[in-house]
Amino acid sequence: MVRRLARWSGCLELFSLSLAPGRWTAKREQQQELGGRRWRAQQPEEAGKEKRTSSSVMDEEDEETPQESSLPEEMNEEQPLSPCDQSPEETVRKRQNSSQGSRGSDSSRTSRKSFRLDYRLEEDVTKSKKGKDGRFVNPWPTWKAPSFPNILKWYLTEKDNSKVPSSKQELDRELPVLKPYFVENPELVGKTADGIRVTWLGHASVMVEMDEITFLTDPIFSQRASPIQYVGPKRFRGPPCTVDQLPKIDAVVISHTHYDHLDYHTVQDLNNRFGSELRWFVPLGLLDWMQKCGCENVIELDWWAENCVPGHDAVTFVFTPAQHWSKRTATDDNRALWGSWSVLGPLNRFFFAGDTGYCVAFEEIGKRFGPFDLAAIPIGAYEPRWFMKYQHVDPEEAVRIHIDVQTKKSVGIHWGTFALAYEFYLDPPIKLKEALDRYGLKTEDFFVLKHGESRDININEDGFD
């Protein structure tokens, strides 16, 4: 009964998305407060232009041409043509050819040390887009927003096959929670030589150590992914450590505003622990919310915009696209952007897919920033497909993202922590292995971790084996 109530609260959230009220127009602040810690990042298309006066910027923003409405058509029960229409062999061959072309003769790690985003390539990528109501939209034909009839159909007619056991003993056996290495051996943090280390903290939260920097993705240490802690999706596997047990964290990246990816209590705990020394990288539209939480060192970015952590200028954080949506209240549907993150260092490159359906953006990311050394890609919360496919990839589509972004290794995330969909709770790794077999890839290329487990990735100088 409690689980059904939790799912019904999720249905109510989706319902209010399908009835997005009101229209508003938001002018984006483009000026940087160079002396402060809080600012909105300059847009890529503006960064390459000559400096203009603030009055001329305002004039141009006032005359901005409205774009098409973000109000989506209702989701059809009939699925559109799958983007995965290539055979696995063709896809892997395409990946190998693309990875060779993207690096050319500059395949050594030394060539990565001077990263600079080439704004001349801006026409080759998909930019963020707003509808006439001022809300962000997904610019791909592979997206359809959930409609109220389909939400009811999902809730009332679909069978929940997750079957999460109530026995802690059984859960401990199937999904053990380990104490992370840094709890007892904090002196080992950051000692990755020229490699990269990843620690899975549950759901979409990982701790990444690379190029003398340590950062978190979508951290959530609360027991529920909900605005209130006595109802809503509850963890069936607890966090492997507390915020106080974390090592020094240099940065946090947030993919979007949903409660299982942006947790208020976790934000407050991290801010209380690290204060203004912790840099937050967030999507466009989220700066004000972060500031209300007391966070000072916040960088708000649009797709393809970049920034870095003070004292770690060699590592560039780029906000990249994903196919999803954002919502925290009854009226803020899609007012904040969503996306993925590409973290580009002199020795390693890391990609965090966030929460996403499959779309062509990942090929764009791979062509522009690949090959990556490691990617964190969601593999869970995907059933039933007719309803979930637009916002959550399944394991096979996760493999496609692995191929598209040209990453040597990937770790599966977004599973084994919250029961957010109807697939059997242990299915994601099984389906992932089946997909890897179909694509002729090895399980060590796209692996899963136990909660709290870490893995060191040492990449050869020549990139792909």
mmCIF file of N, CA, C and O in Angstrom, residues 6 24 65 84 91 98 153-154 190 202 221 247 260 262 265 269 285 287 311 327 335 352 369 377 407 442 450-451 456:
data_model
loop_
_atom_site.group_PDB
_atom_site.id
_atom_site.type_symbol
_atom_site.label_atom_id
_atom_site.label_comp_id
_atom_site.label_asym_id
_atom_site.label_seq_id
_atom_site.Cartn_x
_atom_site.Cartn_y
_atom_site.Cartn_z
ATOM 1 N N ALA A 6 3.283 5.892 -2.935
ATOM 2 C CA ALA A 6 4.476 6.573 -3.444
ATOM 3 C C ALA A 6 4.383 6.749 -4.946
ATOM 4 O O ALA A 6 4.706 7.800 -5.497
ATOM 5 N N TRP A 24 4.886 32.755 -19.319
ATOM 6 C CA TRP A 24 5.723 33.825 -18.806
ATOM 7 C C TRP A 24 6.929 33.942 -19.699
ATOM 8 O O TRP A 24 7.269 33.042 -20.419
ATOM 9 N N THR A 65 12.719 36.799 -30.913
ATOM 10 C CA THR A 65 11.626 36.203 -31.667
ATOM 11 C C THR A 65 11.061 35.026 -30.910
ATOM 12 O O THR A 65 11.796 34.131 -30.503
ATOM 13 N N CYS A 84 17.172 3.179 -32.842
ATOM 14 C CA CYS A 84 18.171 2.104 -32.879
ATOM 15 C C CYS A 84 17.922 1.191 -34.069
ATOM 16 O O CYS A 84 17.737 -0.013 -33.926
ATOM 17 N N THR A 91 26.651 -0.379 -35.845
ATOM 18 C CA THR A 91 26.810 0.653 -34.828
ATOM 19 C C THR A 91 28.215 0.646 -34.248
ATOM 20 O O THR A 91 28.837 1.690 -34.085
ATOM 21 N N SER A 98 34.336 6.662 -36.147
ATOM 22 C CA SER A 98 34.148 8.008 -35.620
ATOM 23 C C SER A 98 35.232 8.358 -34.621
ATOM 24 O O SER A 98 35.730 9.474 -34.585
ATOM 25 N N LYS A 153 -3.374 5.346 -17.480
ATOM 26 C CA LYS A 153 -3.259 3.999 -18.054
ATOM 27 C C LYS A 153 -2.090 3.261 -17.427
ATOM 28 O O LYS A 153 -2.197 2.074 -17.079
ATOM 29 N N TRP A 154 -0.958 3.960 -17.275
ATOM 30 C CA TRP A 154 0.223 3.344 -16.663
ATOM 31 C C TRP A 154 -0.079 2.907 -15.230
ATOM 32 O O TRP A 154 0.217 1.778 -14.834
ATOM 33 N N GLY A 190 42.136 10.763 -4.346
ATOM 34 C CA GLY A 190 42.866 11.575 -5.312
ATOM 35 C C GLY A 190 44.109 10.926 -5.861
ATOM 36 O O GLY A 190 44.715 11.440 -6.805
ATOM 37 N N GLY A 202 24.971 5.031 -5.170
ATOM 38 C CA GLY A 202 23.562 4.689 -5.302
ATOM 39 C C GLY A 202 22.844 5.602 -6.282
ATOM 40 O O GLY A 202 23.158 6.784 -6.405
ATOM 41 N N PHE A 221 21.365 11.700 -0.569
ATOM 42 C CA PHE A 221 21.639 10.901 0.617
ATOM 43 C C PHE A 221 20.382 10.721 1.469
ATOM 44 O O PHE A 221 20.446 10.098 2.526
ATOM 45 N N PRO A 247 35.054 12.578 1.418
ATOM 46 C CA PRO A 247 36.299 13.348 1.395
ATOM 47 C C PRO A 247 36.006 14.763 0.905
ATOM 48 O O PRO A 247 34.853 15.118 0.635
ATOM 49 N N ASP A 260 14.770 12.850 -7.314
ATOM 50 C CA ASP A 260 15.759 11.788 -7.164
ATOM 51 C C ASP A 260 17.127 12.201 -7.717
ATOM 52 O O ASP A 260 18.088 11.437 -7.625
ATOM 53 N N LEU A 262 17.970 15.962 -7.565
ATOM 54 C CA LEU A 262 18.259 17.206 -6.844
ATOM 55 C C LEU A 262 17.512 17.154 -5.520
ATOM 56 O O LEU A 262 16.310 17.422 -5.465
ATOM 57 N N HIS A 265 17.670 18.293 1.020
ATOM 58 C CA HIS A 265 18.411 18.022 2.256
ATOM 59 C C HIS A 265 19.877 17.722 1.967
ATOM 60 O O HIS A 265 20.762 18.138 2.724
ATOM 61 N N ASP A 269 23.075 19.777 3.319
ATOM 62 C CA ASP A 269 24.138 19.102 4.071
ATOM 63 C C ASP A 269 25.505 19.327 3.427
ATOM 64 O O ASP A 269 26.503 19.568 4.126
ATOM 65 N N GLY A 285 18.393 28.218 -15.241
ATOM 66 C CA GLY A 285 17.113 28.344 -14.560
ATOM 67 C C GLY A 285 17.116 27.867 -13.126
ATOM 68 O O GLY A 285 16.100 27.978 -12.428
ATOM 69 N N LEU A 287 19.706 28.676 -10.787
ATOM 70 C CA LEU A 287 20.556 29.496 -9.927
ATOM 71 C C LEU A 287 19.802 30.036 -8.715
ATOM 72 O O LEU A 287 20.275 29.946 -7.580
ATOM 73 N N GLY A 311 41.305 27.135 -9.287
ATOM 74 C CA GLY A 311 42.447 26.342 -8.881
ATOM 75 C C GLY A 311 42.615 25.063 -9.662
ATOM 76 O O GLY A 311 43.610 24.356 -9.514
ATOM 77 N N LYS A 327 10.918 19.457 -13.219
ATOM 78 C CA LYS A 327 9.729 19.833 -12.440
ATOM 79 C C LYS A 327 10.004 19.594 -10.961
ATOM 80 O O LYS A 327 10.578 18.575 -10.588
ATOM 81 N N ARG A 335 10.783 25.052 -16.445
ATOM 82 C CA ARG A 335 11.351 26.403 -16.348
ATOM 83 C C ARG A 335 12.863 26.354 -16.146
ATOM 84 O O ARG A 335 13.546 27.352 -16.360
ATOM 85 N N PHE A 352 28.679 12.200 -17.962
ATOM 86 C CA PHE A 352 27.561 11.855 -17.087
ATOM 87 C C PHE A 352 26.270 12.124 -17.848
ATOM 88 O O PHE A 352 25.966 13.265 -18.186
ATOM 89 N N PHE A 369 33.394 15.941 -28.232
ATOM 90 C CA PHE A 369 34.242 15.803 -27.062
ATOM 91 C C PHE A 369 34.855 14.416 -26.890
ATOM 92 O O PHE A 369 35.710 14.230 -26.031
ATOM 93 N N ILE A 377 26.079 6.046 -17.185
ATOM 94 C CA ILE A 377 24.900 6.015 -18.042
ATOM 95 C C ILE A 377 23.772 5.271 -17.333
ATOM 96 O O ILE A 377 23.986 4.180 -16.788
ATOM 97 N N THR A 407 32.958 6.257 -25.639
ATOM 98 C CA THR A 407 33.632 6.067 -24.359
ATOM 99 C C THR A 407 34.221 4.665 -24.289
ATOM 100 O O THR A 407 33.618 3.702 -24.776
ATOM 101 N N LYS A 442 32.315 -6.259 -24.474
ATOM 102 C CA LYS A 442 32.646 -7.023 -23.281
ATOM 103 C C LYS A 442 31.957 -6.420 -22.053
ATOM 104 O O LYS A 442 31.713 -5.214 -21.997
ATOM 105 N N LYS A 450 28.709 -2.474 -7.041
ATOM 106 C CA LYS A 450 27.909 -2.573 -5.824
ATOM 107 C C LYS A 450 27.833 -1.189 -5.183
ATOM 108 O O LYS A 450 28.696 -0.343 -5.417
ATOM 109 N N HIS A 451 26.810 -0.965 -4.387
ATOM 110 C CA HIS A 451 26.711 0.306 -3.683
ATOM 111 C C HIS A 451 27.960 0.516 -2.816
ATOM 112 O O HIS A 451 28.314 -0.344 -2.017
ATOM 113 N N ASP A 456 39.034 1.623 -10.403
ATOM 114 C CA ASP A 456 40.062 2.445 -11.026
ATOM 115 C C ASP A 456 40.128 2.115 -12.506
ATOM 116 O O ASP A 456 40.160 0.937 -12.890
#
